[in-house]
Amino acid sequence: MAQAGLELVDEIGFEQVTIAELARRFAVKPASLYSHLQGHDDLKTRIALLALEEIDEQVSDAVAGRAGADALRGLADAYRDYAAAHPGRFAAAQHPLDLETAIASAGARQSQRIRAILRAYPLAEAEQVHAIRMIGSTIRGFVALELSGSFSHSSPGAEVSWDRIIDALDALLHNWPIH
């Protein structure tokens, strides 16, 4: 069920995927899907977990054998490429998870992967959580704005800004303020 939902999100959007819509696509009654799902949030969570797995695989491939700015760019580009190819799945990956589910998900592995990238920078361990949040916020924010068309109305193109932002993140990580 979740895999079918994952395939559907790029077509109709994450918010539009419901048990009723899945049932319609399978030509079954919604009640029959409840033997596989605990409800709407269970469906959304399962789709989110699959999307996180896909992103993690793409990021893992993109950063393998890289370090520093090269790894940071690989990470960022992998997220951006995934979102462009799968906007519904990218939206699904943002679905809030309960703490236990989040810790066991590919999202936690992604945080660890970013932590590994940060080893190339002079950051105190206590500062890494802030850097991870900044990197994630910057990438997700840019991607969300780009997907909504916010950058299509002006020059230069979004690619130029993207390159500048990744370079700026790298510079900031090299010059992280000490507290």
XYZ file of N, CA, C and O in Angstrom:
716
model
N 0.799 -1.195 0.000
C 0.000 0.000 0.000
C 0.846 1.264 0.000
O 0.576 2.175 -0.744
N 1.841 1.288 0.864
C 2.673 2.479 0.970
C 3.425 2.729 -0.332
O 3.561 3.879 -0.755
N 3.919 1.678 -0.961
C 4.638 1.842 -2.228
C 3.711 2.425 -3.291
O 4.101 3.308 -4.040
N 2.489 1.948 -3.339
C 1.510 2.487 -4.286
C 1.235 3.953 -3.971
O 1.117 4.790 -4.871
N 1.143 4.273 -2.691
C 0.946 5.665 -2.288
C 2.126 6.525 -2.672
O 1.964 7.656 -3.135
N 3.335 5.983 -2.505
C 4.544 6.720 -2.882
C 4.534 7.042 -4.369
O 4.882 8.150 -4.782
N 4.132 6.082 -5.177
C 4.081 6.305 -6.623
C 3.006 7.327 -6.990
O 3.153 8.072 -7.949
N 1.973 7.386 -6.200
C 0.856 8.295 -6.464
C 1.166 9.745 -6.087
O 0.647 10.670 -6.713
N 2.041 9.963 -5.097
C 2.246 11.329 -4.610
C 2.813 12.268 -5.661
O 2.486 13.452 -5.649
N 3.656 11.780 -6.554
C 4.189 12.665 -7.588
C 3.119 13.046 -8.610
O 3.199 14.090 -9.235
N 2.135 12.193 -8.745
C 1.051 12.453 -9.689
C 0.018 13.435 -9.141
O -0.382 14.376 -9.825
N -0.404 13.218 -7.883
C -1.502 14.036 -7.354
C -1.111 14.905 -6.174
O -1.896 15.735 -5.744
N 0.089 14.728 -5.625
C 0.534 15.513 -4.477
C 0.328 14.754 -3.176
O -0.612 13.981 -3.032
N 1.237 14.987 -2.247
C 1.224 14.259 -0.978
C -0.061 14.502 -0.200
O -0.638 13.580 0.373
N -0.519 15.729 -0.148
C -1.705 16.046 0.645
C -2.970 15.398 0.074
O -3.933 15.183 0.805
N -2.966 15.084 -1.209
C -4.149 14.506 -1.830
C -4.198 12.985 -1.722
O -5.204 12.368 -2.072
N -3.126 12.351 -1.279
C -3.116 10.895 -1.156
C -3.883 10.504 0.102
O -3.540 10.918 1.205
N -4.934 9.754 -0.105
C -5.777 9.288 0.997
C -6.044 7.794 0.801
O -5.806 7.240 -0.279
N -6.558 7.184 1.835
C -6.946 5.779 1.724
C -8.043 5.640 0.676
O -8.027 4.710 -0.131
N -8.977 6.575 0.652
C -10.060 6.527 -0.341
C -9.507 6.623 -1.766
O -9.957 5.900 -2.662
N -8.511 7.492 -1.973
C -7.926 7.633 -3.310
C -7.172 6.373 -3.697
O -7.246 5.923 -4.846
N -6.440 5.782 -2.774
C -5.752 4.517 -3.053
C -6.756 3.424 -3.397
O -6.549 2.654 -4.344
N -7.825 3.343 -2.635
C -8.864 2.345 -2.888
C -9.453 2.532 -4.279
O -9.668 1.558 -5.021
N -9.708 3.773 -4.648
C -10.250 4.062 -5.986
C -9.292 3.576 -7.061
O -9.700 2.962 -8.043
N -7.980 3.829 -6.875
C -6.972 3.415 -7.855
C -6.877 1.895 -7.985
O -6.585 1.382 -9.046
N -7.103 1.188 -6.876
C -7.047 -0.278 -6.879
C -8.409 -0.910 -7.162
O -8.528 -2.129 -7.219
N -9.421 -0.065 -7.289
C -10.784 -0.526 -7.522
C -11.245 -1.474 -6.411
O -11.810 -2.536 -6.663
N -10.961 -1.063 -5.172
C -11.420 -1.810 -4.009
C -12.126 -0.842 -3.073
O -12.031 0.374 -3.233
N -12.793 -1.385 -2.088
C -13.463 -0.539 -1.101
C -12.430 -0.051 -0.087
O -11.527 -0.800 0.293
N -12.530 1.194 0.353
C -11.575 1.714 1.341
C -11.449 0.823 2.576
O -10.364 0.651 3.116
N -12.554 0.225 2.996
C -12.521 -0.624 4.192
C -11.535 -1.780 4.034
O -10.911 -2.210 5.008
N -11.361 -2.263 2.820
C -10.445 -3.389 2.612
C -8.992 -2.977 2.834
O -8.145 -3.820 3.152
N -8.676 -1.702 2.685
C -7.308 -1.239 2.907
C -6.988 -1.087 4.389
O -5.822 -1.089 4.771
N -8.014 -0.982 5.213
C -7.776 -0.836 6.650
C -7.219 -2.114 7.279
O -6.720 -2.085 8.388
N -7.273 -3.231 6.558
C -6.618 -4.436 7.075
C -5.105 -4.337 6.904
O -4.357 -5.087 7.519
N -4.653 -3.386 6.077
C -3.227 -3.164 5.847
C -2.717 -1.887 6.511
O -1.514 -1.725 6.695
N -3.629 -0.985 6.816
C -3.264 0.325 7.362
C -4.080 0.625 8.603
O -5.231 0.205 8.710
N -3.486 1.396 9.502
C -4.201 1.774 10.724
C -4.989 3.071 10.553
O -5.702 3.479 11.458
N -4.840 3.717 9.434
C -5.563 4.953 9.191
C -4.776 5.873 8.284
O -3.715 5.517 7.757
N -5.305 7.060 8.117
C -4.722 8.044 7.202
C -3.298 8.419 7.600
O -2.402 8.465 6.753
N -3.066 8.675 8.886
C -1.722 9.061 9.312
C -0.730 7.920 9.128
O 0.440 8.157 8.801
N -1.178 6.688 9.318
C -0.302 5.530 9.089
C 0.129 5.491 7.623
O 1.302 5.270 7.317
N -0.797 5.730 6.709
C -0.465 5.778 5.289
C 0.555 6.878 5.014
O 1.576 6.644 4.353
N 0.288 8.068 5.526
C 1.200 9.198 5.314
C 2.583 8.899 5.888
O 3.608 9.200 5.262
N 2.636 8.322 7.068
C 3.918 7.999 7.697
C 4.680 6.974 6.878
O 5.884 7.111 6.656
N 3.998 5.940 6.421
C 4.665 4.910 5.611
C 5.217 5.489 4.306
O 6.304 5.129 3.884
N 4.457 6.361 3.679
C 4.936 7.010 2.457
C 6.151 7.877 2.774
O 7.148 7.855 2.047
N 6.074 8.628 3.857
C 7.201 9.481 4.266
C 8.453 8.648 4.504
O 9.550 9.031 4.068
N 8.312 7.523 5.162
C 9.474 6.663 5.437
C 10.094 6.128 4.153
O 11.325 6.066 4.022
N 9.267 5.762 3.188
C 9.796 5.300 1.900
C 10.519 6.426 1.166
O 11.579 6.210 0.576
N 9.951 7.622 1.207
C 10.602 8.771 0.557
C 11.937 9.068 1.221
O 12.938 9.341 0.537
N 11.980 9.012 2.545
C 13.244 9.239 3.258
C 14.285 8.194 2.867
O 15.470 8.515 2.721
N 13.869 6.963 2.687
C 14.792 5.902 2.243
C 15.357 6.222 0.862
O 16.555 6.077 0.627
N 14.486 6.650 -0.034
C 14.947 6.989 -1.383
C 15.940 8.145 -1.359
O 16.970 8.100 -2.034
N 15.622 9.175 -0.608
C 16.526 10.323 -0.502
C 17.853 9.882 0.092
O 18.922 10.259 -0.395
N 17.796 9.058 1.123
C 19.022 8.595 1.767
C 19.905 7.831 0.782
O 21.124 8.018 0.764
N 19.311 6.992 -0.039
C 20.087 6.256 -1.039
C 20.749 7.218 -2.030
O 21.919 7.065 -2.365
N 19.990 8.204 -2.484
C 20.523 9.163 -3.447
C 21.641 9.996 -2.823
O 22.679 10.222 -3.448
N 21.448 10.435 -1.593
C 22.470 11.228 -0.907
C 23.708 10.377 -0.647
O 24.833 10.831 -0.847
N 23.503 9.151 -0.206
C 24.626 8.256 0.064
C 25.505 8.104 -1.169
O 26.734 8.207 -1.097
N 24.892 7.868 -2.302
C 25.644 7.749 -3.556
C 26.360 9.048 -3.899
O 27.492 9.040 -4.380
N 25.705 10.172 -3.649
C 26.245 11.478 -4.039
C 27.436 11.909 -3.189
O 28.282 12.667 -3.669
N 27.510 11.454 -1.950
C 28.601 11.905 -1.079
C 29.702 10.854 -0.907
O 30.747 11.155 -0.324
N 29.481 9.670 -1.431
C 30.466 8.591 -1.272
C 31.822 9.014 -1.822
O 31.931 9.485 -2.959
N 32.849 8.905 -0.982
C 34.211 9.222 -1.398
C 34.524 10.705 -1.471
O 35.596 11.082 -1.932
N 33.615 11.534 -1.030
C 33.816 12.981 -1.072
C 34.023 13.529 0.333
O 33.616 12.906 1.311
N 34.594 14.713 0.411
C 34.785 15.379 1.705
C 34.652 16.880 1.511
O 34.757 17.399 0.394
N 34.430 17.584 2.620
C 34.399 19.041 2.605
C 33.366 19.608 1.658
O 32.238 19.124 1.578
N 33.771 20.640 0.942
C 32.863 21.351 0.041
C 32.289 20.429 -1.031
O 31.122 20.565 -1.409
N 33.083 19.493 -1.494
C 32.625 18.563 -2.520
C 31.493 17.680 -1.976
O 30.496 17.441 -2.662
N 31.633 17.205 -0.743
C 30.588 16.394 -0.123
C 29.349 17.242 0.162
O 28.221 16.784 -0.041
N 29.557 18.467 0.626
C 28.444 19.369 0.900
C 27.647 19.621 -0.378
O 26.419 19.557 -0.385
N 28.332 19.868 -1.463
C 27.657 20.099 -2.754
C 26.942 18.831 -3.213
O 25.817 18.887 -3.714
N 27.590 17.676 -3.039
C 26.947 16.419 -3.413
C 25.650 16.202 -2.650
O 24.629 15.808 -3.218
N 25.693 16.461 -1.350
C 24.505 16.345 -0.505
C 23.402 17.279 -1.000
O 22.263 16.855 -1.235
N 23.738 18.535 -1.150
C 22.752 19.538 -1.547
C 22.175 19.239 -2.922
O 20.954 19.299 -3.129
N 23.042 18.907 -3.865
C 22.566 18.598 -5.216
C 21.682 17.361 -5.238
O 20.703 17.302 -5.988
N 22.005 16.361 -4.415
C 21.185 15.149 -4.369
C 19.770 15.474 -3.883
O 18.782 15.001 -4.451
N 19.658 16.290 -2.842
C 18.343 16.704 -2.350
C 17.590 17.482 -3.430
O 16.418 17.231 -3.695
N 18.272 18.423 -4.030
C 17.620 19.267 -5.035
C 17.186 18.451 -6.246
O 16.069 18.613 -6.758
N 18.045 17.557 -6.701
C 17.707 16.711 -7.851
C 16.523 15.797 -7.528
O 15.633 15.596 -8.358
N 16.532 15.234 -6.325
C 15.427 14.363 -5.918
C 14.120 15.151 -5.910
O 13.098 14.684 -6.419
N 14.149 16.339 -5.335
C 12.934 17.158 -5.258
C 12.423 17.536 -6.643
O 11.211 17.535 -6.876
N 13.325 17.844 -7.553
C 12.905 18.208 -8.911
C 12.279 17.011 -9.627
O 11.288 17.161 -10.349
N 12.844 15.833 -9.418
C 12.334 14.629 -10.067
C 11.077 14.090 -9.390
O 10.229 13.480 -10.045
N 10.966 14.305 -8.084
C 9.867 13.727 -7.295
C 9.308 14.740 -6.295
O 9.464 14.576 -5.083
N 8.645 15.786 -6.769
C 8.171 16.819 -5.841
C 7.193 16.296 -4.786
O 7.240 16.725 -3.633
N 6.333 15.378 -5.152
C 5.397 14.820 -4.180
C 6.105 13.984 -3.127
O 5.771 14.037 -1.936
N 7.087 13.223 -3.553
C 7.859 12.404 -2.618
C 8.695 13.296 -1.704
O 8.847 13.002 -0.523
N 9.237 14.367 -2.262
C 10.000 15.302 -1.438
C 9.099 15.908 -0.366
O 9.485 16.015 0.795
N 7.880 16.276 -0.752
C 6.917 16.796 0.229
C 6.607 15.737 1.278
O 6.510 16.045 2.469
N 6.479 14.493 0.858
C 6.188 13.403 1.799
C 7.299 13.261 2.832
O 7.037 12.987 4.008
N 8.540 13.454 2.409
C 9.682 13.321 3.310
C 9.671 14.376 4.410
O 10.366 14.219 5.415
N 8.867 15.419 4.257
C 8.769 16.475 5.271
C 7.668 16.186 6.292
O 7.488 16.945 7.244
N 6.947 15.100 6.108
C 5.840 14.752 7.012
C 6.369 14.523 8.426
O 7.347 13.799 8.617
N 5.757 15.155 9.422
C 6.228 14.982 10.805
C 6.094 13.525 11.268
O 5.074 12.879 11.020
N 7.129 13.055 11.921
C 7.138 11.697 12.469
C 7.242 11.771 13.981
O 7.855 12.696 14.517
N 6.675 10.784 14.657
C 6.860 10.742 16.102
C 8.329 10.419 16.376
O 9.049 9.935 15.501
N 8.779 10.710 17.592
C 10.190 10.601 17.937
C 10.758 9.213 17.663
O 11.820 9.075 17.039
N 10.078 8.189 18.095
C 10.575 6.819 17.915
C 10.704 6.465 16.437
O 11.705 5.884 16.011
N 9.719 6.813 15.646
C 9.754 6.538 14.210
C 10.860 7.336 13.539
O 11.594 6.810 12.696
N 11.006 8.595 13.927
C 12.043 9.448 13.337
C 13.436 8.893 13.622
O 14.296 8.855 12.730
N 13.669 8.458 14.840
C 14.989 7.933 15.215
C 15.334 6.679 14.423
O 16.486 6.460 14.061
N 14.317 5.865 14.118
C 14.545 4.624 13.385
C 14.533 4.818 11.863
O 14.816 3.885 11.122
N 14.250 6.022 11.411
C 14.082 6.267 9.974
C 15.393 6.610 9.276
O 16.414 6.870 9.913
N 15.320 6.664 7.961
C 16.469 7.092 7.158
C 16.801 8.555 7.418
O 17.925 8.982 7.157
N 15.873 9.319 7.952
C 16.154 10.710 8.304
C 17.263 10.813 9.328
O 18.114 11.700 9.260
N 17.272 9.896 10.284
C 18.348 9.885 11.285
C 19.687 9.550 10.636
O 20.720 10.136 10.990
N 19.675 8.654 9.679
C 20.921 8.330 8.951
C 21.409 9.541 8.155
O 22.600 9.776 8.039
N 20.474 10.313 7.622
C 20.857 11.503 6.876
C 21.535 12.509 7.796
O 22.524 13.143 7.409
N 21.028 12.657 8.997
C 21.676 13.552 9.963
C 23.090 13.074 10.271
O 24.021 13.880 10.370
N 23.256 11.783 10.422
C 24.589 11.231 10.670
C 25.513 11.439 9.470
O 26.703 11.701 9.619
N 24.954 11.344 8.301
C 25.741 11.582 7.086
C 26.212 13.039 7.036
O 27.351 13.319 6.694
N 25.341 13.966 7.401
C 25.734 15.376 7.439
C 26.787 15.583 8.528
O 27.771 16.304 8.325
N 26.606 14.932 9.657
C 27.598 15.020 10.735
C 28.965 14.550 10.227
O 29.994 15.143 10.543
N 28.987 13.505 9.417
C 30.246 13.011 8.845
C 30.848 14.052 7.896
O 32.069 14.266 7.891
N 30.017 14.721 7.120
C 30.507 15.777 6.228
C 31.128 16.900 7.042
O 32.143 17.487 6.650
N 30.559 17.182 8.194
C 31.034 18.281 9.033
C 32.416 18.019 9.629
O 33.067 18.949 10.098
N 32.888 16.783 9.592
C 34.232 16.490 10.112
C 35.323 17.256 9.359
O 36.409 17.466 9.888
N 35.024 17.666 8.144
C 36.002 18.408 7.347
C 36.079 19.883 7.750
O 36.923 20.613 7.235
N 35.210 20.295 8.661
C 35.142 21.695 9.065
C 35.547 21.834 10.534
O 35.342 20.923 11.327
N 36.071 23.003 10.900
C 36.512 23.216 12.284
C 35.351 23.573 13.222
O 35.295 24.665 13.786
N 34.424 22.653 13.383
C 33.266 22.873 14.244
C 33.403 22.043 15.513
O 33.730 20.857 15.447
N 33.124 22.657 16.632
C 33.055 21.908 17.884
C 31.863 20.962 17.801
O 30.848 21.270 17.166
N 31.983 19.837 18.441
C 30.901 18.851 18.401
C 29.574 19.438 18.874
O 28.516 19.150 18.310
N 29.628 20.295 19.882
C 28.407 20.921 20.412
C 27.733 21.831 19.390
O 26.539 22.121 19.507
N 28.473 22.296 18.400
C 27.922 23.195 17.377
C 27.345 22.442 16.184
O 26.654 23.023 15.347
N 27.615 21.148 16.092
C 27.204 20.398 14.907
C 25.696 20.348 14.710
O 25.219 20.438 13.587
N 24.943 20.219 15.787
C 23.496 20.177 15.644
C 22.981 21.463 14.999
O 22.077 21.433 14.157
N 23.574 22.598 15.344
C 23.157 23.874 14.756
C 23.519 23.925 13.273
O 22.732 24.407 12.453
N 24.694 23.414 12.939
C 25.123 23.387 11.540
C 24.233 22.457 10.724
O 23.864 22.774 9.587
N 23.879 21.309 11.293
C 22.994 20.364 10.599
C 21.645 21.017 10.334
O 21.102 20.924 9.227
N 21.117 21.705 11.323
C 19.829 22.395 11.145
C 19.933 23.497 10.099
O 19.012 23.702 9.304
N 21.030 24.224 10.093
C 21.208 25.294 9.115
C 21.283 24.718 7.703
O 20.637 25.231 6.784
N 22.064 23.668 7.527
C 22.203 23.052 6.207
C 20.848 22.544 5.726
O 20.422 22.828 4.602
N 20.149 21.795 6.587
C 18.840 21.272 6.206
C 17.832 22.362 5.893
O 17.105 22.290 4.900
N 17.805 23.389 6.721
C 16.867 24.501 6.501
C 17.163 25.231 5.204
O 16.243 25.597 4.460
N 18.426 25.452 4.934
C 18.811 26.173 3.722
C 18.434 25.376 2.483
O 17.818 25.908 1.549
N 18.794 24.115 2.475
C 18.504 23.276 1.301
C 17.000 23.131 1.104
O 16.477 23.369 0.013
N 16.290 22.760 2.169
C 14.838 22.557 2.039
C 14.122 23.844 1.688
O 13.183 23.847 0.889
N 14.549 24.945 2.284
C 13.912 26.221 1.974
C 14.096 26.619 0.526
O 13.137 27.014 -0.146
N 15.319 26.521 0.037
C 15.586 26.870 -1.360
C 14.768 25.973 -2.288
O 14.113 26.455 -3.216
N 14.817 24.668 -2.023
C 14.116 23.714 -2.880
C 12.611 23.980 -2.871
O 11.967 23.963 -3.927
N 12.048 24.235 -1.714
C 10.611 24.515 -1.634
C 10.246 25.760 -2.434
O 9.246 25.779 -3.168
N 11.043 26.807 -2.293
C 10.777 28.028 -3.066
C 10.942 27.793 -4.556
O 10.139 28.267 -5.368
N 11.966 27.038 -4.920
C 12.181 26.747 -6.342
C 11.022 25.927 -6.909
O 10.530 26.223 -8.005
N 10.576 24.910 -6.174
C 9.463 24.081 -6.651
C 8.177 24.885 -6.812
O 7.362 24.591 -7.686
N 8.005 25.894 -5.981
C 6.783 26.704 -6.072
C 6.859 27.751 -7.183
O 5.903 28.480 -7.407
N 8.010 27.836 -7.855
C 8.152 28.796 -8.945
C 8.623 30.165 -8.505
O 8.652 31.103 -9.312
N 9.016 30.316 -7.271
C 9.385 31.627 -6.744
C 10.594 32.251 -7.420
O 10.753 33.462 -7.382
N 11.453 31.450 -8.014
C 12.670 31.994 -8.624
C 12.556 32.132 -10.137
O 13.503 32.551 -10.791
N 11.406 31.802 -10.687
C 11.265 31.803 -12.146
C 10.958 33.184 -12.717
O 10.867 33.343 -13.926
N 10.841 34.187 -11.859
C 10.424 35.512 -12.317
C 11.555 36.523 -12.417
O 11.306 37.694 -12.692
N 12.772 36.070 -12.175
C 13.868 37.038 -12.197
C 15.163 36.383 -12.661
O 15.302 35.171 -12.657
N 16.073 37.220 -13.044
C 17.399 36.765 -13.447
C 18.382 37.179 -12.376
O 18.155 38.162 -11.668
N 19.475 36.503 -12.210
C 19.885 35.313 -12.950
C 19.059 34.106 -12.530
O 18.273 34.164 -11.579
N 19.262 32.996 -13.222
C 18.529 31.779 -12.925
C 18.841 31.230 -11.547
O 19.844 31.588 -10.917
N 17.996 30.351 -11.094
C 18.134 29.758 -9.763
C 19.451 29.009 -9.607
O 20.013 28.968 -8.510
N 19.978 28.463 -10.668
C 21.231 27.699 -10.595
C 22.383 28.573 -10.097
O 23.232 28.112 -9.324
N 22.403 29.834 -10.534
C 23.464 30.748 -10.093
C 23.353 30.990 -8.590
O 24.344 30.925 -7.860
N 22.141 31.236 -8.124
C 21.936 31.439 -6.683
C 22.283 30.171 -5.910
O 22.895 30.240 -4.841
N 21.892 29.031 -6.434
C 22.184 27.753 -5.779
C 23.688 27.589 -5.571
O 24.131 27.263 -4.472
N 24.448 27.826 -6.609
C 25.911 27.708 -6.491
C 26.459 28.673 -5.445
O 27.331 28.308 -4.652
N 25.953 29.896 -5.430
C 26.418 30.881 -4.451
C 26.062 30.452 -3.020
O 26.855 30.625 -2.101
N 24.877 29.915 -2.863
C 24.430 29.490 -1.535
C 25.280 28.339 -1.018
O 25.680 28.340 0.158
N 25.585 27.378 -1.851
C 26.415 26.250 -1.412
C 27.819 26.747 -1.076
O 28.410 26.343 -0.067
N 28.355 27.651 -1.896
C 29.660 28.242 -1.581
C 29.614 29.013 -0.260
O 30.554 28.953 0.543
N 28.510 29.731 -0.024
C 28.372 30.490 1.221
C 28.256 29.558 2.431
O 28.836 29.836 3.488
N 27.525 28.451 2.279
C 27.448 27.476 3.365
C 28.835 26.926 3.691
O 29.209 26.819 4.863
N 29.587 26.602 2.655
C 30.948 26.090 2.860
C 31.801 27.125 3.599
O 32.483 26.793 4.571
N 31.733 28.377 3.169
C 32.515 29.438 3.823
C 32.082 29.613 5.277
O 32.925 29.766 6.170
N 30.783 29.592 5.528
C 30.292 29.743 6.891
C 30.757 28.576 7.770
O 31.183 28.783 8.909
N 30.709 27.376 7.240
C 31.144 26.221 8.027
C 32.638 26.291 8.348
O 33.064 25.844 9.412
N 33.416 26.883 7.445
C 34.853 27.065 7.711
C 35.104 28.174 8.737
O 36.156 28.207 9.368
N 34.134 29.076 8.880
C 34.299 30.239 9.768
C 33.179 30.313 10.794
O 32.693 31.396 11.117
N 32.800 29.178 11.305
C 31.670 29.089 12.248
C 31.954 29.932 13.478
O 33.061 29.850 14.039
N 31.007 30.747 13.902
C 31.231 31.573 15.095
C 31.402 30.701 16.343
O 30.680 29.737 16.536
N 32.353 31.057 17.161
C 32.619 30.309 18.377
C 31.843 30.934 19.528
O 31.864 32.135 19.736
N 31.145 30.101 20.268
C 30.346 30.564 21.434
C 30.854 29.919 22.682
O 31.214 28.852 22.797
